[in-house]
Coordinates of C-alpha atoms in Angstrom, one line a residue:
Chain A
M32 CA 101.9 -27.3 22.1
R33 CA 100.4 -23.9 21.1
L34 CA 96.6 -23.3 20.9
A35 CA 96.7 -23.8 17.1
D36 CA 98.3 -27.2 17.6
L37 CA 95.8 -28.2 20.3
S38 CA 93.0 -27.2 17.8
E39 CA 94.6 -29.2 15.0
R40 CA 95.1 -32.3 17.1
S41 CA 91.7 -32.3 18.7
G42 CA 89.7 -31.2 15.7
V43 CA 88.1 -28.5 17.9
S44 CA 88.2 -24.9 16.6
T45 CA 90.4 -22.3 18.5
A46 CA 87.2 -20.3 19.2
T47 CA 85.6 -23.2 20.9
I48 CA 88.7 -24.0 22.9
K49 CA 88.9 -20.4 24.1
Y50 CA 85.2 -20.7 25.1
Y51 CA 86.0 -23.9 27.1
L52 CA 88.9 -22.1 28.8
R53 CA 86.7 -19.1 29.7
E54 CA 84.0 -21.5 31.1
G55 CA 86.6 -23.4 33.2
L56 CA 86.0 -26.7 31.4
L57 CA 89.7 -26.7 30.4
P58 CA 92.5 -25.7 32.8
P59 CA 94.6 -22.7 31.6
G60 CA 97.8 -23.4 29.6
R61 CA 101.2 -22.5 31.0
Q62 CA 101.8 -18.9 30.0
V63 CA 105.1 -18.5 28.2
N64 CA 104.7 -14.8 27.4
A65 CA 102.0 -12.2 27.4
T66 CA 100.2 -13.6 24.3
T67 CA 101.2 -17.3 24.2
A68 CA 100.3 -20.3 26.4
E69 CA 101.6 -23.8 26.1
Y70 CA 99.3 -26.8 26.3
D71 CA 100.1 -30.5 27.0
E72 CA 98.7 -34.0 26.5
G73 CA 96.6 -33.5 29.6
H74 CA 94.8 -30.6 27.9
L75 CA 94.2 -32.7 24.8
R76 CA 92.7 -35.5 26.8
R77 CA 90.6 -33.1 28.8
L78 CA 89.4 -31.5 25.6
R79 CA 88.3 -34.9 24.2
L80 CA 86.4 -35.6 27.4
V81 CA 84.6 -32.2 27.2
R82 CA 83.6 -32.9 23.6
A83 CA 82.3 -36.3 24.6
L84 CA 80.2 -34.9 27.4
I85 CA 78.8 -31.9 25.5
Q86 CA 78.6 -33.1 21.9
V87 CA 77.7 -36.8 22.3
G88 CA 76.3 -36.9 25.9
R89 CA 74.3 -33.6 25.4
V90 CA 75.3 -32.5 28.9
P91 CA 74.9 -28.7 29.5
V92 CA 78.1 -26.7 30.1
A93 CA 77.3 -26.2 33.8
T94 CA 76.8 -29.9 34.3
A95 CA 80.0 -30.7 32.4
R96 CA 81.8 -28.3 34.7
E97 CA 80.4 -30.2 37.7
V98 CA 81.3 -33.6 36.3
L99 CA 84.9 -32.5 35.7
G100 CA 85.0 -31.1 39.2
H101 CA 84.2 -34.6 40.5
V102 CA 86.7 -36.2 38.1
D103 CA 89.4 -33.9 39.4
D104 CA 88.6 -34.3 43.1
E105 CA 91.2 -36.8 44.3
S106 CA 89.6 -36.9 47.8
L107 CA 86.7 -38.9 46.3
G108 CA 86.7 -42.6 45.8
R109 CA 86.8 -43.9 42.2
T110 CA 83.2 -45.2 42.3
I111 CA 82.0 -41.7 43.2
R112 CA 84.2 -40.1 40.6
L113 CA 82.9 -42.4 37.9
G114 CA 79.3 -42.2 39.2
A115 CA 79.3 -38.5 39.1
A116 CA 79.5 -38.6 35.3
L117 CA 76.9 -41.3 34.9
W118 CA 74.6 -39.5 37.2
A119 CA 75.1 -36.2 35.3
L120 CA 74.0 -37.7 31.9
P121 CA 70.5 -36.9 30.8
Q122 CA 68.2 -39.2 32.8
E123 CA 64.5 -40.0 32.9
P124 CA 62.3 -37.6 34.9
E125 CA 61.0 -38.6 38.3
P126 CA 58.3 -41.2 37.8
D127 CA 54.8 -40.8 39.1
E128 CA 54.7 -43.0 42.2
E129 CA 50.9 -43.2 42.1
D130 CA 51.0 -44.8 38.7
P131 CA 50.3 -48.6 39.1
A132 CA 52.8 -49.3 36.3
V133 CA 55.5 -47.5 38.2
V134 CA 54.6 -49.4 41.4
A135 CA 54.7 -52.7 39.6
A136 CA 58.0 -51.7 37.9
R137 CA 59.6 -50.7 41.2
R138 CA 58.6 -54.1 42.7
E139 CA 60.1 -56.0 39.7
V140 CA 63.4 -53.9 39.8
D141 CA 63.7 -54.6 43.5
A142 CA 63.1 -58.3 43.0
L143 CA 65.7 -58.2 40.2
L144 CA 68.4 -56.6 42.3
E145 CA 67.8 -59.0 45.1
R146 CA 67.9 -62.0 42.7
L147 CA 71.2 -60.7 41.2
G148 CA 72.7 -59.9 44.6
W149 CA 73.5 -56.4 43.4
E150 CA 73.9 -55.1 46.9
T151 CA 75.3 -51.6 46.1
A152 CA 72.6 -51.0 43.5
R153 CA 70.0 -51.8 46.1
E154 CA 71.7 -49.6 48.7
L155 CA 72.0 -46.6 46.2
A156 CA 68.5 -47.1 44.8
P157 CA 66.8 -44.2 46.6
L158 CA 69.5 -41.8 45.3
S159 CA 70.5 -43.2 42.0
P160 CA 69.1 -41.6 38.8
V161 CA 70.3 -44.8 37.0
H162 CA 68.0 -46.9 39.2
R163 CA 65.2 -44.5 38.5
S164 CA 65.8 -44.7 34.7
L165 CA 65.4 -48.5 34.9
V166 CA 62.1 -48.2 36.9
V167 CA 60.8 -45.7 34.3
A168 CA 61.8 -48.0 31.3
V169 CA 60.3 -51.1 32.9
A170 CA 57.1 -49.1 33.8
T171 CA 56.7 -48.1 30.1
L172 CA 56.9 -51.8 29.1
I173 CA 54.3 -52.7 31.7
R174 CA 52.0 -49.8 30.8
L175 CA 52.1 -50.8 27.2
G176 CA 51.0 -54.4 28.1
Y177 CA 54.4 -56.1 28.0
P178 CA 54.6 -57.5 31.6
W179 CA 58.4 -57.9 31.9
D180 CA 59.3 -59.2 35.4
A181 CA 62.4 -59.9 37.4
E182 CA 62.8 -63.4 35.9
L183 CA 62.7 -62.1 32.3
L184 CA 65.0 -59.2 33.1
S185 CA 67.6 -61.2 35.0
P186 CA 69.5 -62.8 32.1
Y187 CA 69.7 -59.4 30.4
A188 CA 71.1 -57.9 33.5
E189 CA 73.7 -60.6 33.8
L190 CA 74.8 -59.9 30.2
M191 CA 75.0 -56.2 30.8
H192 CA 77.1 -57.0 33.9
Q193 CA 79.5 -58.8 31.7
V194 CA 79.6 -55.7 29.5
A195 CA 80.3 -53.5 32.6
V196 CA 83.1 -55.9 33.7
R197 CA 84.8 -55.4 30.2
D198 CA 84.3 -51.6 30.5
L199 CA 86.2 -51.5 33.8
D200 CA 88.8 -53.9 32.7
F201 CA 89.5 -51.6 29.7
M202 CA 89.6 -48.6 32.0
E203 CA 92.2 -50.3 34.2
T204 CA 94.6 -50.7 31.2
Y205 CA 95.3 -47.0 31.5
A206 CA 98.3 -46.0 33.6
S207 CA 97.4 -42.9 35.7
E208 CA 94.4 -42.5 37.9
E209 CA 93.4 -39.3 36.0
E210 CA 93.5 -41.1 32.7
K211 CA 91.5 -44.0 34.1
V212 CA 88.7 -41.8 35.4
E213 CA 88.7 -39.6 32.2
T214 CA 88.5 -42.7 30.0
A215 CA 85.7 -44.3 32.0
V216 CA 83.6 -41.1 31.9
A217 CA 84.2 -40.7 28.1
A218 CA 83.4 -44.3 27.5
A219 CA 80.2 -44.2 29.5
V220 CA 79.0 -41.5 27.1
L221 CA 80.5 -42.6 23.8
F222 CA 80.0 -46.3 24.1
E223 CA 76.2 -46.2 24.5
P224 CA 75.5 -45.6 20.8
V225 CA 78.0 -48.3 19.9
L226 CA 76.2 -50.9 22.1
K227 CA 72.8 -49.9 20.7
A228 CA 74.0 -50.3 17.1
L229 CA 75.7 -53.6 17.9
H230 CA 72.5 -54.9 19.5
R231 CA 70.4 -54.0 16.5
L232 CA 72.9 -55.4 14.1
A233 CA 73.0 -58.6 16.2
Q234 CA 69.2 -58.8 16.0
E235 CA 69.5 -58.5 12.2
E236 CA 72.1 -61.2 12.0
E237 CA 70.4 -63.6 14.3
S238 CA 67.0 -63.1 12.6
A239 CA 68.6 -63.8 9.2
R240 CA 70.3 -67.0 10.6
R241 CA 67.0 -68.3 11.9
Y242 CA 64.5 -67.2 9.3
G243 CA 66.6 -66.4 6.2
I244 CA 66.6 -63.0 4.6
V245 CA 63.7 -63.2 2.2
Chain B
M93 CA 34.8 -54.4 23.3
R94 CA 33.6 -50.9 22.6
L95 CA 35.8 -47.9 21.9
A96 CA 35.5 -46.8 25.6
D97 CA 36.7 -50.2 26.8
L98 CA 39.6 -50.2 24.3
S99 CA 40.6 -46.8 25.7
E100 CA 40.2 -48.0 29.3
R101 CA 42.3 -51.2 28.7
S102 CA 45.0 -49.5 26.7
G103 CA 45.2 -46.2 28.7
V104 CA 45.0 -44.3 25.4
S105 CA 42.3 -41.6 25.1
T106 CA 39.3 -42.2 22.8
A107 CA 40.3 -39.0 20.9
T108 CA 43.8 -40.5 20.2
I109 CA 42.3 -43.8 19.2
K110 CA 40.0 -42.1 16.7
Y111 CA 43.0 -40.2 15.3
Y112 CA 44.9 -43.5 14.9
L113 CA 41.9 -45.0 13.1
R114 CA 41.7 -42.0 10.7
E115 CA 45.4 -42.3 10.0
G116 CA 45.1 -46.0 9.2
L117 CA 47.4 -47.0 12.1
L118 CA 44.6 -49.1 13.6
P119 CA 42.3 -51.2 11.5
P120 CA 38.6 -50.3 11.7
G121 CA 36.4 -52.1 14.3
R122 CA 33.5 -54.4 13.3
Q123 CA 30.6 -52.1 12.8
V124 CA 27.6 -53.3 14.9
N125 CA 25.3 -50.4 14.1
A126 CA 25.5 -46.9 12.6
T127 CA 27.3 -45.4 15.6
T128 CA 29.0 -48.4 17.3
A129 CA 31.9 -50.5 16.4
E130 CA 33.3 -53.6 18.2
Y131 CA 37.1 -54.0 18.8
D132 CA 39.0 -57.1 19.8
E133 CA 42.3 -58.2 21.4
G134 CA 44.0 -57.7 18.1
H135 CA 43.1 -54.0 18.2
L136 CA 44.5 -53.8 21.7
R137 CA 47.7 -55.4 20.7
R138 CA 48.1 -53.2 17.7
L139 CA 47.3 -50.1 19.8
R140 CA 50.1 -51.0 22.1
L141 CA 52.5 -51.4 19.3
V142 CA 51.5 -48.0 17.8
R143 CA 52.1 -46.4 21.2
A144 CA 55.5 -48.0 21.5
L145 CA 56.5 -46.8 18.0
I146 CA 55.2 -43.3 18.3
Q147 CA 55.6 -42.5 22.0
V148 CA 58.8 -44.3 22.9
G149 CA 60.4 -44.9 19.5
R150 CA 59.6 -41.3 18.4
V151 CA 58.7 -42.6 15.0
P152 CA 56.6 -40.1 12.9
V153 CA 53.0 -41.2 12.0
A154 CA 53.8 -41.7 8.3
T155 CA 56.8 -44.0 9.2
A156 CA 54.7 -45.9 11.8
R157 CA 52.1 -46.6 9.0
E158 CA 54.9 -47.9 6.8
V159 CA 56.3 -50.1 9.6
L160 CA 52.8 -51.6 10.2
G161 CA 52.4 -52.2 6.5
H162 CA 55.5 -54.4 6.6
V163 CA 54.4 -56.1 9.8
D164 CA 51.1 -57.0 8.2
D165 CA 52.6 -58.1 4.8
E166 CA 52.5 -61.9 5.1
S167 CA 54.3 -62.2 1.7
L168 CA 57.5 -61.0 3.4
G169 CA 59.9 -63.2 5.3
R170 CA 60.1 -62.7 9.0
T171 CA 63.6 -61.1 8.9
I172 CA 62.3 -58.4 6.6
R173 CA 59.1 -57.9 8.7
L174 CA 61.2 -57.4 11.8
G175 CA 63.9 -55.5 10.0
A176 CA 61.4 -53.0 8.6
A177 CA 60.8 -51.8 12.1
L178 CA 64.4 -51.6 13.1
W179 CA 65.2 -49.7 10.0
A180 CA 62.4 -47.2 10.5
L181 CA 63.6 -46.2 13.9
P182 CA 65.5 -42.9 14.1
Q183 CA 69.0 -43.6 12.8
E184 CA 72.2 -41.7 12.4
P185 CA 72.5 -39.4 9.3
E186 CA 74.7 -40.5 6.4
P187 CA 78.3 -40.2 7.5
D188 CA 80.8 -38.1 5.6
E189 CA 82.8 -40.7 3.6
E190 CA 85.7 -38.2 3.2
D191 CA 86.2 -37.9 6.9
P192 CA 89.3 -40.0 7.9
A193 CA 87.5 -41.1 11.1
V194 CA 84.6 -42.5 9.1
V195 CA 87.0 -44.3 6.7
A196 CA 88.8 -45.8 9.7
A197 CA 85.6 -46.7 11.4
R198 CA 84.2 -48.4 8.3
R199 CA 87.4 -50.5 8.1
E200 CA 87.1 -51.6 11.7
V201 CA 83.4 -52.4 11.4
D202 CA 84.2 -54.5 8.3
A203 CA 87.0 -56.3 10.1
L204 CA 84.7 -56.9 13.1
L205 CA 81.9 -58.5 11.0
E206 CA 84.5 -60.7 9.3
R207 CA 86.0 -61.7 12.6
L208 CA 82.5 -62.5 14.0
G209 CA 81.4 -64.3 10.9
W210 CA 78.3 -62.2 10.7
E211 CA 77.7 -63.0 7.0
T212 CA 74.2 -61.4 6.7
A213 CA 75.3 -58.2 8.4
R214 CA 78.2 -58.0 5.9
E215 CA 75.8 -58.7 3.0
L216 CA 73.3 -56.1 4.1
A217 CA 75.9 -53.5 5.0
P218 CA 75.5 -51.2 1.9
L219 CA 71.7 -51.0 2.6
S220 CA 71.4 -51.2 6.4
P221 CA 70.9 -48.0 8.5
V222 CA 71.8 -50.2 11.5
H223 CA 75.2 -50.8 10.0
R224 CA 75.6 -47.1 9.2
S225 CA 74.7 -46.2 12.8
L226 CA 77.5 -48.5 14.0
V227 CA 80.0 -46.8 11.6
V228 CA 79.0 -43.4 12.8
A229 CA 79.2 -44.4 16.5
V230 CA 82.7 -45.9 16.1
A231 CA 83.8 -42.9 14.0
T232 CA 82.9 -40.6 16.9
L233 CA 85.0 -42.7 19.2
I234 CA 87.9 -42.5 16.8
R235 CA 87.5 -38.8 16.2
L236 CA 87.6 -38.1 19.9
G237 CA 90.8 -40.0 20.3
Y238 CA 89.5 -43.3 21.5
P239 CA 90.9 -45.7 18.9
W240 CA 88.5 -48.6 19.3
D241 CA 89.2 -51.4 16.8
A242 CA 87.7 -54.7 15.7
E243 CA 89.6 -56.5 18.4
L244 CA 88.2 -54.3 21.2
L245 CA 84.7 -54.3 19.8
S246 CA 84.5 -58.0 19.2
P247 CA 83.7 -59.2 22.8
Y248 CA 81.0 -56.5 23.1
A249 CA 79.5 -57.7 19.8
E250 CA 79.4 -61.3 21.1
L251 CA 77.6 -60.2 24.3
M252 CA 75.1 -58.2 22.3
H253 CA 74.6 -61.2 20.1
Q254 CA 73.6 -63.2 23.2
V255 CA 71.1 -60.4 24.0
A256 CA 69.7 -60.7 20.5
V257 CA 69.4 -64.5 20.9
R258 CA 67.3 -64.0 24.0
D259 CA 65.2 -61.3 22.2
L260 CA 64.2 -63.8 19.5
D261 CA 63.8 -66.7 21.9
F262 CA 61.3 -64.5 23.8
M263 CA 59.5 -63.6 20.6
E264 CA 59.1 -67.3 19.7
T265 CA 57.2 -68.0 22.9
Y266 CA 54.2 -66.2 21.3
A267 CA 51.7 -68.3 19.5
S268 CA 50.7 -66.6 16.3
E269 CA 53.0 -65.2 13.6
E270 CA 51.2 -61.8 14.0
E271 CA 51.9 -61.7 17.7
K272 CA 55.5 -62.8 17.2
V273 CA 56.2 -60.0 14.8
E274 CA 54.3 -57.4 16.8
T275 CA 56.1 -58.3 20.0
A276 CA 59.5 -58.2 18.3
V277 CA 58.9 -54.8 16.9
A278 CA 57.6 -53.4 20.2
A279 CA 60.5 -55.0 22.1
A280 CA 63.0 -53.5 19.7
V281 CA 61.7 -50.1 20.6
L282 CA 60.8 -50.5 24.2
F283 CA 63.7 -52.6 25.3
E284 CA 66.5 -50.2 24.4
P285 CA 66.0 -47.9 27.4
V286 CA 65.9 -50.9 29.6
L287 CA 69.2 -52.3 28.3
K288 CA 70.8 -48.8 28.6
A289 CA 69.7 -48.5 32.3
L290 CA 70.8 -52.1 33.1
H291 CA 74.2 -51.3 31.6
R292 CA 74.7 -48.1 33.7
L293 CA 73.4 -49.9 36.8
A294 CA 75.8 -52.8 36.2
Q295 CA 78.7 -50.2 35.9
E296 CA 77.7 -48.7 39.2
E297 CA 77.5 -52.2 40.9
E298 CA 80.8 -53.4 39.4
S299 CA 82.6 -50.2 40.2
A300 CA 81.4 -50.4 43.8
R301 CA 82.5 -54.0 44.1
R302 CA 86.0 -53.2 42.9
Y303 CA 86.6 -49.9 44.5
G304 CA 84.1 -49.5 47.3
I305 CA 81.5 -46.8 47.4
V306 CA 83.4 -44.0 49.2

């Protein structure tokens, strides 16, 4: 398809597509003559992923380029290719390790991972910004006087694990490795607002069932 | 306790506490003489809730005052008191109802609620900003070429319902109605970052289990 068709099908303006091409976020089309290039379904998929990262995930252009570099690097294992995207999303800043709430939170998160038997998460802990985000979130709870511990967190973690199992099952329905990784990365970004809204809606529904609506 | 002790125990500066008192976010202490007031555990709890709303939930002061007004209004049912806080959190803007992705998303969300038998959520749909956020999030998925439908969303909604059941079970462990509502409101705000981090960590763990880490 031509640039205009790619724009039409993706809902992204031709000016923005040209910008992504210049920035290396989208591979060049196949040049058919001096002024025209031809794009394919792979370009359309890639464009959707770029939109997901930049527009919804609020990832800066340079970071998006880095994520796509990992997605495209077939020498890497799938976990790293997927993880590269998760790790590139906006994360919590480094916590203050002197803060007693952070110390307590780190202890509870460690206890949680041990209790769950999440061996990889324990192994990756010193490196993983995802692990750090959890410590920061739990530290905020503790600091504000809600002393959530490993025992309270554990059933929530089990439920989120069931969510993650579904995420990856869904990813595996795609045929090619490239589509699998692209879908997983896009889903990681796009699905968070859906889960948050489902959670709030479920709270509303459950509250109404228990206590009525008036 | 005195203002200085309230500050010490809450980790909130006396200047900020005085500001909250002036803004009506915190009820006045019991005046013991011209210059000294006495505060109790209720003040400490309320202060924690105010911090949760403003600092973590990024709720403006005027909105926080409105939320607390609902929390304190014993003439309201518990669902409304809890809902007032959820509804006051930052939500998605009104979707463009002419947008085909929004039309499709609304259809899928309606089908989802029907399939789940979430009667209250269906009844409250025209009013609920939570419902609107779900439509907007699903519309973004659809617009970017990930055609999630009621069937795909349904198991996720069931899992988030299990999370909501735990949320309310936890709330019910508190003794007084006031503590119950305060805890539920604080948890609604503070627990979202925890769930998000648990979800990402679970994806990391599950991916490593299936595909290894290299």
